[in-house]
Tab-separated table of C-alpha atoms in Angstrom:
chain	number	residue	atom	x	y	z
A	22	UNK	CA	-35.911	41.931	-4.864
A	23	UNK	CA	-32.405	42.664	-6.469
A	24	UNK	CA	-32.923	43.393	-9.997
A	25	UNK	CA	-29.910	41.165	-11.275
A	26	UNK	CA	-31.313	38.490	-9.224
A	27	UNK	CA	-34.785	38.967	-11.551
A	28	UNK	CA	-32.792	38.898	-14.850
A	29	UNK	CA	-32.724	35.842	-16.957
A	30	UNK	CA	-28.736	34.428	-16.636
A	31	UNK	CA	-26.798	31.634	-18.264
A	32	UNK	CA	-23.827	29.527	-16.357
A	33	UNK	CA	-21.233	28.355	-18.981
A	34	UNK	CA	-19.507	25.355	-17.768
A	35	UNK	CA	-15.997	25.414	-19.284
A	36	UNK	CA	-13.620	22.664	-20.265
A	37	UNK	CA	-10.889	24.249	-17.434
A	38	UNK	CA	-13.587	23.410	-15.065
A	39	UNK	CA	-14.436	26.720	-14.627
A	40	UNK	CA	-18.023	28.410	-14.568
A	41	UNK	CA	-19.074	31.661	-15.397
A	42	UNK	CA	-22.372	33.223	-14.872
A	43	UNK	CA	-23.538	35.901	-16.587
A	44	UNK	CA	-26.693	37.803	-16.133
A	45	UNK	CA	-28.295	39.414	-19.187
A	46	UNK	CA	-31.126	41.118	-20.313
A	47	UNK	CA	-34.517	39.442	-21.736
A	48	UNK	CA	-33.827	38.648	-25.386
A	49	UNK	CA	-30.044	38.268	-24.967
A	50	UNK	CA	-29.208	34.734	-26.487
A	51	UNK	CA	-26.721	32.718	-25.137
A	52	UNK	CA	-23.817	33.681	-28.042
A	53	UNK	CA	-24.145	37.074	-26.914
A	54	UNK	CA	-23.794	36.358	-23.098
A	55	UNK	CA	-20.610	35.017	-23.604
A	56	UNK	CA	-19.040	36.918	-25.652
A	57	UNK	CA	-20.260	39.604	-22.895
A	58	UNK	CA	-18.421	37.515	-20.677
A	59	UNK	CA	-15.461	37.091	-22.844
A	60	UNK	CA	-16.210	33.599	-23.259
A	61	UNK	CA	-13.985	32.539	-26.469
A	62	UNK	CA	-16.991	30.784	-28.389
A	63	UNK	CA	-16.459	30.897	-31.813
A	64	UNK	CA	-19.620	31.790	-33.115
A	65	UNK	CA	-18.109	32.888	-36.466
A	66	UNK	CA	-20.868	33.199	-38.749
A	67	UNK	CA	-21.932	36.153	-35.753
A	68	UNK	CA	-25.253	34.624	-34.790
A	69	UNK	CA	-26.897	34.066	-38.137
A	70	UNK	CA	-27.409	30.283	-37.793
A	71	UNK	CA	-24.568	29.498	-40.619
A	72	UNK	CA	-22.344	27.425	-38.984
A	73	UNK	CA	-21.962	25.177	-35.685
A	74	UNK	CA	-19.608	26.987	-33.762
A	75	UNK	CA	-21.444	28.453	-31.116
A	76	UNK	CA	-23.160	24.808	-30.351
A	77	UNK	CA	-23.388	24.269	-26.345
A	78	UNK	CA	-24.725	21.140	-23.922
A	79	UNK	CA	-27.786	22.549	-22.083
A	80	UNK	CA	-27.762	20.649	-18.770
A	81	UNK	CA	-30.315	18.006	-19.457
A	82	UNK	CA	-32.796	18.583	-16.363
A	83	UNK	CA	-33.132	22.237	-18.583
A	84	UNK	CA	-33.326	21.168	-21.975
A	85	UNK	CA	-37.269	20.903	-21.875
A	86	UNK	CA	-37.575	24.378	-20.648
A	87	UNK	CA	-36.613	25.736	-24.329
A	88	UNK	CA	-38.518	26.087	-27.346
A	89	UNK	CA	-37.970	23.033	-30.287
A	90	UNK	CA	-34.812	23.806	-31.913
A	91	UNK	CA	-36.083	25.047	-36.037
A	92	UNK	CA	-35.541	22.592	-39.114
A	93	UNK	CA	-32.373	24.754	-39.775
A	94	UNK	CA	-30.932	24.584	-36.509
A	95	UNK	CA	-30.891	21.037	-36.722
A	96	UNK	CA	-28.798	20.713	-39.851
A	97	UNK	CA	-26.757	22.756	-38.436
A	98	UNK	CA	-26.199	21.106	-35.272
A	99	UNK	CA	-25.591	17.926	-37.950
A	100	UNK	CA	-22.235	20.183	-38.402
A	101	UNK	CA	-21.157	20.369	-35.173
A	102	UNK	CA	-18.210	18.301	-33.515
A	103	UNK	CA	-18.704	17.128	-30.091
A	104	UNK	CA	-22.407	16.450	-30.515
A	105	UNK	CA	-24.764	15.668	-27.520
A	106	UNK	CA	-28.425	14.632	-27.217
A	107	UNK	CA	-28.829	18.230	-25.418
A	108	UNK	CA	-26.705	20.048	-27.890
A	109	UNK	CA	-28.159	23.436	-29.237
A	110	UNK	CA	-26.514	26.464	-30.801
A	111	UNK	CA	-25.916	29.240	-28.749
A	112	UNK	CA	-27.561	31.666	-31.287
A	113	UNK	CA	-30.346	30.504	-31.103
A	114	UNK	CA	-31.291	30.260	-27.365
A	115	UNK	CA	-32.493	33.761	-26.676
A	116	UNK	CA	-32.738	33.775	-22.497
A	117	UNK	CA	-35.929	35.163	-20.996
A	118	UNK	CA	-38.039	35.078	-17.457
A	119	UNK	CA	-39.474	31.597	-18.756
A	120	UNK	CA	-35.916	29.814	-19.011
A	121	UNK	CA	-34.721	31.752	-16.038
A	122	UNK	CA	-31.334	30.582	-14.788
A	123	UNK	CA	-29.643	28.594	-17.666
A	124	UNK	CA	-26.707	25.473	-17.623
A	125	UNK	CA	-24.562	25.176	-20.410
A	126	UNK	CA	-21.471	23.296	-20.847
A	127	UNK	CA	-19.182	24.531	-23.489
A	128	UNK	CA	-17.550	22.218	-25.528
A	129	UNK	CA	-13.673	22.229	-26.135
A	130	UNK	CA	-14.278	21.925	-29.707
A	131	UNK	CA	-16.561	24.748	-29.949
A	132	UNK	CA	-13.811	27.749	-28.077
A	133	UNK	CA	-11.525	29.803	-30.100
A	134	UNK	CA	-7.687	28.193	-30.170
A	135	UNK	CA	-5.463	30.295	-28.325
């Protein structure tokens, strides 16, 4: 088996219609992978769950695959423009062999202006 084809990855739908997958290593979360991938996500408060600018749309057939999102993520997704019923912060999703292959959709609202 190809070891990249074992890791846990994440797709990142973006608003260009583009899509980007990214393989990453257990314990990467999904802010990370992009900015790996040089995906502009904000993400300014650098991962420590202080702000809502790293919030993506898991595709909804996936959403059930992660862990509850904490108290504190949800007030922070309460922040966060372009809200969805499958929105989570990016931070907070840490990828692993459970969750596999990952969807996300990336928000206009939450990439860095040019």
């Amino acid at each position: 088996m190809d070891d990249l084809a074992a890791m846990p990855s994440v797709t990142f739908l973006l608003p260009d219609g583009r899509s980007v997958e990214v393989a990453v290593s257990a314990g990467t979360t999904v802010l990370q992978a992009a900015r790996a991938a040089d995906i502009p996500i904000e993400g300014a408060c650098g991962g420590a769950m202080a702000c809502a600018t790293c919030h993506v749309h898991v595709e909804e057939a996936q959403f059930d695959r992660l862990d509850e999102p904490s108290d504190e993520e949800d007030d922070m997704l309460d922040l966060a423009q372009s809200l969805a019923p499958t929105s989570r912060l990016g931070c907070q999703i840490r990828l692993d062999d459970r969750i596999g292959r990952l969807i996300v959709r990336v928000p206009r609202t939450t990439l860095l202006a040019d």
